XYZ file of C-alpha atoms in Angstrom:
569
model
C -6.682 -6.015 10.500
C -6.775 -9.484 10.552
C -5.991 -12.364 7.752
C -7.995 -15.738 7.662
C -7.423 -16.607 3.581
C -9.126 -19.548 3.008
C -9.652 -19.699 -0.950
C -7.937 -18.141 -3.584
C -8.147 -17.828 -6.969
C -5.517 -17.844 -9.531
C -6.217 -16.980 -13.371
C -3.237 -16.718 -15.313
C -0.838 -19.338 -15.963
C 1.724 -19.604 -12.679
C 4.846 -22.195 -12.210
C 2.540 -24.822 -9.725
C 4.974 -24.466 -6.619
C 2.450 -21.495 -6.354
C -0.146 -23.698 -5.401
C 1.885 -26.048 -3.999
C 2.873 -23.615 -0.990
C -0.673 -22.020 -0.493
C -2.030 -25.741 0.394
C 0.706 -26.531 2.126
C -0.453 -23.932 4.790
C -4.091 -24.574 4.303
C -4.842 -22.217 1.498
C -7.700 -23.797 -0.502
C -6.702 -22.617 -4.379
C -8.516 -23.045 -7.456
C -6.793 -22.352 -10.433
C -8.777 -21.339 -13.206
C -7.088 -19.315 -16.476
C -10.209 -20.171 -19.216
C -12.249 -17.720 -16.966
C -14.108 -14.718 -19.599
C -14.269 -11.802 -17.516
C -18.242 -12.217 -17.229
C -17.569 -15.616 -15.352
C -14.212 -13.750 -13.624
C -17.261 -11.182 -12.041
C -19.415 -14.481 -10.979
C -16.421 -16.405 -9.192
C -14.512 -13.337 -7.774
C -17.251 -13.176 -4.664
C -15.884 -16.593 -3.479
C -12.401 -15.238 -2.654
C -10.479 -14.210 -0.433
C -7.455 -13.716 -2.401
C -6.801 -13.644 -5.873
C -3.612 -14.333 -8.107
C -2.589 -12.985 -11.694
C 0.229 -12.158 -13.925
C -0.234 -9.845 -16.696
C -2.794 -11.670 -18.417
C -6.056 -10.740 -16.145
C -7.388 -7.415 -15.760
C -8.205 -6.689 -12.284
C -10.722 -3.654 -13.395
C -12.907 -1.753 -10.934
C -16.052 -3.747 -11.181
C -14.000 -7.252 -10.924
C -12.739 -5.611 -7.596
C -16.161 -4.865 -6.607
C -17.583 -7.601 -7.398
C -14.846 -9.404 -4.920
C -16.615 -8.631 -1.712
C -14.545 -11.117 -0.180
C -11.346 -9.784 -1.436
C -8.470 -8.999 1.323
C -5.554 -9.376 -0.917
C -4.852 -9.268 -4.493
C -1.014 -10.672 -5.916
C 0.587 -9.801 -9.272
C 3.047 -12.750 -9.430
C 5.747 -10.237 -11.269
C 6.872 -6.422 -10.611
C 4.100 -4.183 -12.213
C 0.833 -3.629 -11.067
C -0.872 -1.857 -13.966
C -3.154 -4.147 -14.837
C -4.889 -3.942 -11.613
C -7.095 -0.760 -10.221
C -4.848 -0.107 -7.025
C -6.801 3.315 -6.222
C -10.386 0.975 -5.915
C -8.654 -1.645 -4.555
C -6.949 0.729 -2.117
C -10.770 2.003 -1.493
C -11.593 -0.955 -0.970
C -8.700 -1.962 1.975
C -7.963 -4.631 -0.626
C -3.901 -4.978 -0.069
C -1.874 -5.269 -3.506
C 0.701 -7.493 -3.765
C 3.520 -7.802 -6.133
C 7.166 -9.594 -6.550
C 9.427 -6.745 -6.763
C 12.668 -9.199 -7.211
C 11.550 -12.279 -8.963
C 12.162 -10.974 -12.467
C 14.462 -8.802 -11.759
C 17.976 -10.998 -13.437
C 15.688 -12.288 -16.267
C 14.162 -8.322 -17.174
C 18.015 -7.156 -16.916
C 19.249 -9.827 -18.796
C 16.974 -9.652 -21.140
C 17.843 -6.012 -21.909
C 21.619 -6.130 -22.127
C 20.492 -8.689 -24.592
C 18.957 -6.167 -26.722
C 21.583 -4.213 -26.143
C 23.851 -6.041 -27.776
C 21.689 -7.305 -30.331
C 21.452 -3.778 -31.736
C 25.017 -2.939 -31.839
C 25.789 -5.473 -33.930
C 22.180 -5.588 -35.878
C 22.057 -9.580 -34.887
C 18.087 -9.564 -35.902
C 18.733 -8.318 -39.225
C 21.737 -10.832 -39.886
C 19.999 -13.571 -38.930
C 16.773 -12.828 -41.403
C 19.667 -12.007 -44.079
C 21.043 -15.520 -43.627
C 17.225 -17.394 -43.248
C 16.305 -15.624 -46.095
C 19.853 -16.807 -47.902
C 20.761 -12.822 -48.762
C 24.781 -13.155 -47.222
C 25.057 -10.000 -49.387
C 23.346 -8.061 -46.849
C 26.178 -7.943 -44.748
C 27.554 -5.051 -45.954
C 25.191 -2.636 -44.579
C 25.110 -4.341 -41.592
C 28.549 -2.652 -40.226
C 27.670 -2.558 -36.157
C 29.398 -0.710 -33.589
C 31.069 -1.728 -30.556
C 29.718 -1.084 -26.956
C 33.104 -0.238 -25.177
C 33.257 3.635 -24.455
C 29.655 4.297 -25.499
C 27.364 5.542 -22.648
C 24.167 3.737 -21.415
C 22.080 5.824 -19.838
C 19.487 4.204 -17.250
C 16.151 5.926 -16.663
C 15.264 4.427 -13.368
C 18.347 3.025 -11.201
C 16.603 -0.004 -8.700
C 16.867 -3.519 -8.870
C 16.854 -4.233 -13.029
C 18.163 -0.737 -13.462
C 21.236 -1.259 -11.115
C 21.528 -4.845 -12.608
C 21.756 -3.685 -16.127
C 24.079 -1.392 -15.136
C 26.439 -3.748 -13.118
C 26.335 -5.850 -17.005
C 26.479 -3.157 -19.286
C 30.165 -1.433 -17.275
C 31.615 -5.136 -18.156
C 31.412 -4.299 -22.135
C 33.370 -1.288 -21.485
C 30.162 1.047 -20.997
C 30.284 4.567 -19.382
C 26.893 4.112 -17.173
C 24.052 7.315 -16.112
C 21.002 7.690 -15.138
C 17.993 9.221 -13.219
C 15.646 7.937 -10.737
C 12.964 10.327 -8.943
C 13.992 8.248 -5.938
C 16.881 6.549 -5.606
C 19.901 9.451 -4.929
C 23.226 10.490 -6.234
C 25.077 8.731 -3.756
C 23.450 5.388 -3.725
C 23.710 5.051 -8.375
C 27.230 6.134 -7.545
C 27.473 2.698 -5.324
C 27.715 0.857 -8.630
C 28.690 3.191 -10.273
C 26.401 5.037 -12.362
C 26.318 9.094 -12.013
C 23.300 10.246 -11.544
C 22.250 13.017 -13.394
C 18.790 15.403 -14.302
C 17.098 14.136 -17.541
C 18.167 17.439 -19.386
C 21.587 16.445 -19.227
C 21.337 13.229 -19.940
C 19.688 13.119 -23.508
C 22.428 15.200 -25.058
C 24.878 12.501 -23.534
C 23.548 9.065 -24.311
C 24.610 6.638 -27.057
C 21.904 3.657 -25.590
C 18.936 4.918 -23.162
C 17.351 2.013 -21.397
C 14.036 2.088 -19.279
C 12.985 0.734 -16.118
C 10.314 2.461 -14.808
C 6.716 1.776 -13.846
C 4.039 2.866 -16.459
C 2.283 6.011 -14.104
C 0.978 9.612 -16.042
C 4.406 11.231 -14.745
C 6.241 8.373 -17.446
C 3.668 7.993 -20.353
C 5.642 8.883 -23.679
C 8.180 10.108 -21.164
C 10.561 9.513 -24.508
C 8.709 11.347 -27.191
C 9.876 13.976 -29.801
C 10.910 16.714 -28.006
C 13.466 14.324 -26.227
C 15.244 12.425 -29.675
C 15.302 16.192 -30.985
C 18.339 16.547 -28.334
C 19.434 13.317 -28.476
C 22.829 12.215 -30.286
C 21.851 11.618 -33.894
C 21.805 7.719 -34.004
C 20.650 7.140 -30.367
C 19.175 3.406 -29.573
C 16.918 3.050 -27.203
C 15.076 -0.013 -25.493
C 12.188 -0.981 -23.562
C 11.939 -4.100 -21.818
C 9.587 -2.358 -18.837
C 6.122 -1.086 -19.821
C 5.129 0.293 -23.091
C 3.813 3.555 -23.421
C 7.022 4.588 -21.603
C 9.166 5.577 -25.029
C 6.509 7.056 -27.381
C 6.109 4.961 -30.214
C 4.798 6.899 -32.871
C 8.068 9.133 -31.673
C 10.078 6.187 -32.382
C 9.178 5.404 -35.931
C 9.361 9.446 -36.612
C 13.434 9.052 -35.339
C 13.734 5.814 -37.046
C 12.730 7.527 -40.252
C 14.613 10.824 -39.714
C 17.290 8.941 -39.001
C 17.678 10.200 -35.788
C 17.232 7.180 -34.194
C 19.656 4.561 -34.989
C 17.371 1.327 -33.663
C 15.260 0.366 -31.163
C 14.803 -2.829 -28.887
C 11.121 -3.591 -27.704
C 9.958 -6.139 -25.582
C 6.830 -4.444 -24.319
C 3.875 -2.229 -26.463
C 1.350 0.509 -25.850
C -1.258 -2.408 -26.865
C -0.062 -6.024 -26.269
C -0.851 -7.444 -28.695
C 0.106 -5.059 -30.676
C -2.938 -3.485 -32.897
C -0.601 -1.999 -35.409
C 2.814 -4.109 -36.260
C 4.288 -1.506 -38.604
C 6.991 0.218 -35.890
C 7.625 -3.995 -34.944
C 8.457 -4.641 -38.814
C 10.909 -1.682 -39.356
C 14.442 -3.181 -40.105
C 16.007 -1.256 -37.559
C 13.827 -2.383 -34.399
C 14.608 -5.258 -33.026
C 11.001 -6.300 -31.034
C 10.421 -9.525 -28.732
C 6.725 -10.219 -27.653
C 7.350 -9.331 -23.974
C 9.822 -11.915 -23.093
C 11.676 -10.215 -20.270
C 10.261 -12.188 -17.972
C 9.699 -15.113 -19.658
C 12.716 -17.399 -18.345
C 11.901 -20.928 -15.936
C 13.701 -19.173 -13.379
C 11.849 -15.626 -13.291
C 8.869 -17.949 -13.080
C 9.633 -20.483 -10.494
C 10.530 -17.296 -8.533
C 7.799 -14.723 -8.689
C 5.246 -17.940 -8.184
C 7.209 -19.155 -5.301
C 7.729 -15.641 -3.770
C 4.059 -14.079 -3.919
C 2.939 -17.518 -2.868
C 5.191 -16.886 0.500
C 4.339 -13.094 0.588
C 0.337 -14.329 0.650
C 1.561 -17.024 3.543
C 3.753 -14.138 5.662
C 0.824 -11.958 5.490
C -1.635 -15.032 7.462
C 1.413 -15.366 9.849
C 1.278 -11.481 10.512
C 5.088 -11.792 9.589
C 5.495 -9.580 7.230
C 3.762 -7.402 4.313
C 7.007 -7.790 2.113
C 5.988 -6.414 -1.921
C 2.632 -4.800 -0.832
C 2.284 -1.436 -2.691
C -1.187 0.234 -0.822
C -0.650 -0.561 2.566
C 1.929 1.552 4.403
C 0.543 1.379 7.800
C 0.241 -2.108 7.761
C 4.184 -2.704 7.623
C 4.634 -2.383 11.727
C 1.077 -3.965 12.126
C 0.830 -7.715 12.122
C 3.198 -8.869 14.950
C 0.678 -10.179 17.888
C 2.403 -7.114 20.381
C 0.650 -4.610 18.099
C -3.143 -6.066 17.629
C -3.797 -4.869 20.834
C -2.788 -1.476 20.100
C -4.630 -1.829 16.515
C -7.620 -2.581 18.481
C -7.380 0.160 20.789
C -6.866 2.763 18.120
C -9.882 1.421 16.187
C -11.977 2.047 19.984
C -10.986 5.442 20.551
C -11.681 6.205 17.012
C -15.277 5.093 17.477
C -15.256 6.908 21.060
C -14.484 9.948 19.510
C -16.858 10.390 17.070
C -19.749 9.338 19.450
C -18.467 12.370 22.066
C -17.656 14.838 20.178
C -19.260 14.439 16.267
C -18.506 16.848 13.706
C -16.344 18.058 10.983
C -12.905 16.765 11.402
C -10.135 18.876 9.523
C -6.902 17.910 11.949
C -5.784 14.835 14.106
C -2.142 14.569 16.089
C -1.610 11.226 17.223
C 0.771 11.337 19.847
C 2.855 7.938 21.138
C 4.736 7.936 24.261
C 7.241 4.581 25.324
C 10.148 2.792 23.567
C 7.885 0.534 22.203
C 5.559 2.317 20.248
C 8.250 4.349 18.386
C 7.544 2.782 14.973
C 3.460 2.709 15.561
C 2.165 5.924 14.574
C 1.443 5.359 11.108
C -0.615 2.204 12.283
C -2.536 3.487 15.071
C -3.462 6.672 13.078
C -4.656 4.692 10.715
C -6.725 2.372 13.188
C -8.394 5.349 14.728
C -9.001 7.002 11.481
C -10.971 3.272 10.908
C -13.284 4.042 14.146
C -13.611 7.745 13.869
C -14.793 7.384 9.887
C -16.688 4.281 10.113
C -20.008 6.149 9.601
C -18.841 9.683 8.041
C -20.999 10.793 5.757
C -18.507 12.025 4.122
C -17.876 8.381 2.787
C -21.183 7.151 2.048
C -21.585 6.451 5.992
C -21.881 3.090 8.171
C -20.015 1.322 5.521
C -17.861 0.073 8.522
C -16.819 -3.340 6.982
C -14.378 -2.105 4.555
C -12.740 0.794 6.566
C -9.350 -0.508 7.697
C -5.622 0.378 7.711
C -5.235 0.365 4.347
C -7.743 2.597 3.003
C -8.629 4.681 6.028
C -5.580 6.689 5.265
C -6.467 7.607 1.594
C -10.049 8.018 2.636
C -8.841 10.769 5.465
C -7.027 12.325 3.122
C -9.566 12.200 0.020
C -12.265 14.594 2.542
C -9.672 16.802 3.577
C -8.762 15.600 7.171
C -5.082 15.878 7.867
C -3.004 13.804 10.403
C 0.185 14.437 12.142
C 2.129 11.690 14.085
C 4.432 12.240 17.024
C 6.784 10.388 19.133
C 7.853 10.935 22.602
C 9.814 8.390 24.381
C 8.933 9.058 27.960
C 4.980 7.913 28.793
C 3.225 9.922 31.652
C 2.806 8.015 34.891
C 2.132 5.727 35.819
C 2.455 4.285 31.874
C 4.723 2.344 30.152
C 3.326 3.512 26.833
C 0.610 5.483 25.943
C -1.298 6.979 23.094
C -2.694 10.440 22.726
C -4.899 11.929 20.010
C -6.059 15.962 19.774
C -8.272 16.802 16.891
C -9.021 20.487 15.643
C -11.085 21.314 18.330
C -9.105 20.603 21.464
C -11.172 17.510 22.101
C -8.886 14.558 23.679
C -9.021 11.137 24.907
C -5.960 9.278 26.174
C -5.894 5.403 26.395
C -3.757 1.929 26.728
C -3.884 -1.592 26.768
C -3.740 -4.392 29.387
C -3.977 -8.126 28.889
C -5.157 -7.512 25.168
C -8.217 -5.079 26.655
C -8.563 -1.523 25.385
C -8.611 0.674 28.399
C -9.893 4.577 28.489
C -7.574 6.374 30.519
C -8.371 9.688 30.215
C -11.223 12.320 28.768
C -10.380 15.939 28.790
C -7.886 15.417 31.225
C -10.349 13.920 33.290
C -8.827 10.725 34.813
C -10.829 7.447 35.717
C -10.212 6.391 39.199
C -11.726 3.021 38.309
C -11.432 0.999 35.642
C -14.604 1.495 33.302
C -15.608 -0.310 29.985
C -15.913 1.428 26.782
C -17.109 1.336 23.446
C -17.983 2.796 20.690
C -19.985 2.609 16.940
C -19.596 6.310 16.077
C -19.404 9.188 13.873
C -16.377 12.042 12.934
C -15.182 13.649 16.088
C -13.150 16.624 17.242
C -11.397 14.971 19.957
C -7.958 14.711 21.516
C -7.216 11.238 23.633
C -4.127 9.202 24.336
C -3.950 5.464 24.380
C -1.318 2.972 25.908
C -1.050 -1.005 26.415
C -0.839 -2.972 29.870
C -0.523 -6.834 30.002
C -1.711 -6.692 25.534
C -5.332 -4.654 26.452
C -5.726 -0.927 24.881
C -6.339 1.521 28.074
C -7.599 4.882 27.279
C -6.087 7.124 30.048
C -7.194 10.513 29.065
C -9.956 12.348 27.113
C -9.376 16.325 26.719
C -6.598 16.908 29.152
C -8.779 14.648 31.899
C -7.120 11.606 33.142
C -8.540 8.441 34.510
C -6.327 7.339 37.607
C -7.346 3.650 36.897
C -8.122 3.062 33.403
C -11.491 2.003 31.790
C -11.475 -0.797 29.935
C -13.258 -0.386 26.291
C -15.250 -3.228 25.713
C -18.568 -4.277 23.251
C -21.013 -2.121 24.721
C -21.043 1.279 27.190
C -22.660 4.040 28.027
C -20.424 7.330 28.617
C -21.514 10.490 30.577
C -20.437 14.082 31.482
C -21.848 14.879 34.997
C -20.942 17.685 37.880
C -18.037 17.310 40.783
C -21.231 16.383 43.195
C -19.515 13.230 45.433
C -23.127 11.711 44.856
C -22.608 11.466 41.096
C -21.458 7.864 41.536
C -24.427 6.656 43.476
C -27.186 8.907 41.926
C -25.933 6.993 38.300
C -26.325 3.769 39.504
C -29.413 3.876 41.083
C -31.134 5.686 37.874
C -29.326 2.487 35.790
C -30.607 -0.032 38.264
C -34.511 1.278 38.267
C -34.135 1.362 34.787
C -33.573 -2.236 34.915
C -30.100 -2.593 33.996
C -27.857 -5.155 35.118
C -24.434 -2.770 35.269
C -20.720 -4.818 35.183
C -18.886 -1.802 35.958
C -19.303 1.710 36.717
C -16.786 4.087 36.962
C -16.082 8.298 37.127
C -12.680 10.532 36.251
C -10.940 12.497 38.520
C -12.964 15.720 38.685
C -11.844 18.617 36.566
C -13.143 22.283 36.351
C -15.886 20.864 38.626
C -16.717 18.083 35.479
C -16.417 14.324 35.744
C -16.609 11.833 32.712
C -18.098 8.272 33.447
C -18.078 4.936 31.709
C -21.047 2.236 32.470
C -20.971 -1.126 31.074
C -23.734 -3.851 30.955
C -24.754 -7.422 30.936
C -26.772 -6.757 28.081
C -27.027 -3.819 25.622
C -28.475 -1.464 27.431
C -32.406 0.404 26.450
C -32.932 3.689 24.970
C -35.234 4.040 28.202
C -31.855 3.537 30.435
C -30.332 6.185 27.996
C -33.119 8.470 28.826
C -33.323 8.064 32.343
C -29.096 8.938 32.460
C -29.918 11.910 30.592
C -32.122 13.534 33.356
C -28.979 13.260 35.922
C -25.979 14.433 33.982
C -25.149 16.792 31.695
C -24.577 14.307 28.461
C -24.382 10.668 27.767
C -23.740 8.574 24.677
C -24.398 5.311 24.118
C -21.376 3.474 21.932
C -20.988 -0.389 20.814
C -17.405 -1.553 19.128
């Protein structure tokens, strides 16, 4: 999967060194944040990339209407105003900035924080509004030997934490991901949510808006909360309920809350904002020069290392890209994508189960990427995804597309390769079907069909349909080899180039010969012909041409052997 951005778009407001760092590297950018989302769906098809903060909706029909799209950045950490399942669909990669508000959000919290323990909002509209009487029901509390708990312990979470233990603060908390012994690095105990409401004289969140953390704080959870609790939100809103807030408030159950973000921002209703006891900011925990400078300069840098093929830092959709952009593995993404298509055309059918097997030091870390890349081949005209859409099918969304029909994928390592590779690939599907293959001097070589091996090296290719195959793969000199189809080997591999014509013929010695004489009074001009090793009294072929070759030539091949297939890559 390859990266040429040329033009991107950016609609929301962004620090400039944003655009200053995509022209430096020849990034043409436009910069547009007036844009209605009627003119958003008329520009979006003349970009390659587009750029937003929270302000721009990135909905499912301004993704569509991006056919150009290859990469869309969120210059901040969430990602919820952008579709990532169509996008995903799509193989549009999603971008964010994971660290660049990270100090700002955290600060900004212990700020509220602090603010509520000492009601500082409420003083300061006492003394504005000239009422110095007020401050005797403003009697605060002090932070030290009060516990914070943290609902989600990474970057901000950790952050706040590392603050919050410098007032004095006992810290918890619970993250679906990060473990026990990794909180207990700075030294927060991590604990199960159950336990921690009971415990917790400030809860803090810093999690991502998703259906497992909508109104994750609701009723049900200040019911077993100390009576007085505080609470704050300076990540999404939606994440503390906040109808279930102004019920505590009222109840006094809750003792005061501190809101930088809201189910609807804007708000539609200001009521829970205006309560005495909630302390509310207009999301501001991002809002410092510094968070800004950063997440413009960082997703402008992440678009940059992406061109490069350096890296695929702060993308959230594309797993299988992460090992995929150095120039050592194009080859092998290229290869995968061949014996994909060279599957499907020998063998099409239902596909319920695929093992791609890589053999050699050097592939170690690449079966998550070449699965993917054959999955892009072997699907590119399922019918099971609307068929011959073969333009968007790549390693980001082949994955999610193999798994949405039901077609599961197991990857395996070996460190050895068969002889005479260095490494190799190797992929069975359900049936037993298998092709084997490599790469040499940045060609894709067939190795091997059904254990058949080629004794030559023959040219292959393929434009093909779901398959029930098993083949491995390997590299030599940067071209993909395929060195075995179904347990056959190819002694010399074939090379898998544009256009080919594969066939299944007897052990007769004269299968060579007859082949290219039918191909040469058919009127074909052949580059290379080539035939396995025979097996069970079976040989495979691969034919390659000057020019495409006829339907006639396919005909004619089809009177001489037992099957042939014409496939183009």
């Amino acid at each position: 999967m390859s990266f040429q951005l040329q033009s991107v778009l950016i609609t929301d407001e962004i620090d400039t060194q944003c655009v200053e760092i995509l022209q430096k590297n020849g990034i043409q950018v436009v910069k547009n944040t007036k844009l209605t989302k009627e003119q958003l769906l008329t520009e979006i098809p003349k970009y390659d990339g587009l750029v937003v903060r929270s302000a721009t909706k990135v909905t499912a029909d301004v993704i569509n209407a991006g056919t150009n799209l290859k990469i869309i950045g969120r210059a901040g950490t969430g990602v919820d105003n952008i579709d990532c399942d169509v996008a995903t669909k799509r193989g549009i990669i999603v971008m964010n900035t994971p660290g660049g508000n990270t100090l700002s959000a955290a600060e900004h919290t212990c700020t509220l924080i602090c603010a509520l323990s000492r009601h500082i909002h409420r003083g300061d509209r006492a003394m504005k509004e000239e009422k110095w009487s007020e401050r005797k029901v403003l009697m605060g509390n002090e932070l030290y030997g009060k516990t914070l708990a943290i609902i989600g312990l990474g970057r901000i979470g950790k952050e706040v934490a590392l603050r919050m233990q410098s007032f004095g603060m006992t810290t918890i908390g619970y993250d679906p991901i990060i473990p026990a012994e990794v909180s207990a690095e700075f030294n927060t105990e991590w604990m199960p949510l159950e336990k921690i409401w009971p415990l917790a004289d400030y809860i803090t969140v810093h999690t991502p808006l998703i259906p497992q953390t909508r109104n994750l704080i609701n009723d049900q959870v200040f019911s077993v909360c100390k009576k007085g609790v505080k609470v704050v939100n300076v990540a999404r809103g939606g994440i503390i309920e906040e109808a279930a807030i102004k019920r505590a408030i009222e109840s006094g159950q809750c003792g005061g809350a501190g809101l930088d973000v809201f189910e609807s921002e804007p708000p539609k209703d200001f009521t829970l904002a205006k309560m005495p006891q909630v302390l509310a900011t207009p999301h501001l925990g991002a809002s410092t020069t510094e968070a800004q400078k950063r997440v413009a300069v960082e997703i402008a840098e992440q678009f940059v290392d992406v061109v490069r093929g350096k890296s695929l830092f702060g993308a959230i959709n594309a797993h299988a890209m992460t090992n995929a952009l150095s120039p050592e593995s194009r080859p092998w993404v290229v290869l995968g994508r061949k014996l994909g298509q060279v599957a499907a055309g020998l063998n099409p059918g239902n596909v319920e189960n695929m093992q791609v097997t890589t053999y050699g030091p050097s592939l170690k870390q690449a079966g998550s990427y070449l699965s993917a890349a054959i999955l892009s081949g072997l699907l590119q005209n399922s019918p099971a995804i609307g068929g011959g859409d073969s333009a968007t099918l790549n390693l980001v969304n082949s994955p999610a597309l193999a798994k949405q029909i039901g077609l599961n994928v197991k990857n395996t390592h070996e460190e050895a390769a068969p002889a005479p590779y260095t490494n190799v690939v190797s992929v069975i599907f359900n049936n037993g079907f298998r092709l084997s293959g490599t790469t040499s001097g940045g060609n894709a070589l067939l190795i091997e069909v059904q254990g058949q091996q080629f004794s030559l090296l023959p040219t292959v290719a393929a434009d093909m349909k779901n398959t029930l195959v098993k083949f491995s793969i390997t590299t030599s000199g940067g071209n993909a080899l395929l060195i075995e189809v179904q347990g056959q080997q190819f002694s010399v591999p074939a090379s898998l180039v544009d256009v080919a014509l594969l066939f299944k013929g007897t052990g007769n010695p004269q299968l060579l010969p007859t082949v290219a004489g039918a191909l040469a009074s058919a009127g074909m001009c052949v580059s290379s012909l080539t035939v396995s090793v025979e097996n069970d009294g079976q040989k495979w072929g691969v034919a390659t041409f000057a020019t495409p070759p006829t339907e006639k030539c396919l005909e004619v091949l089809k009177t001489i052997v037992n099957a042939a297939v014409l496939v183009t890559l």
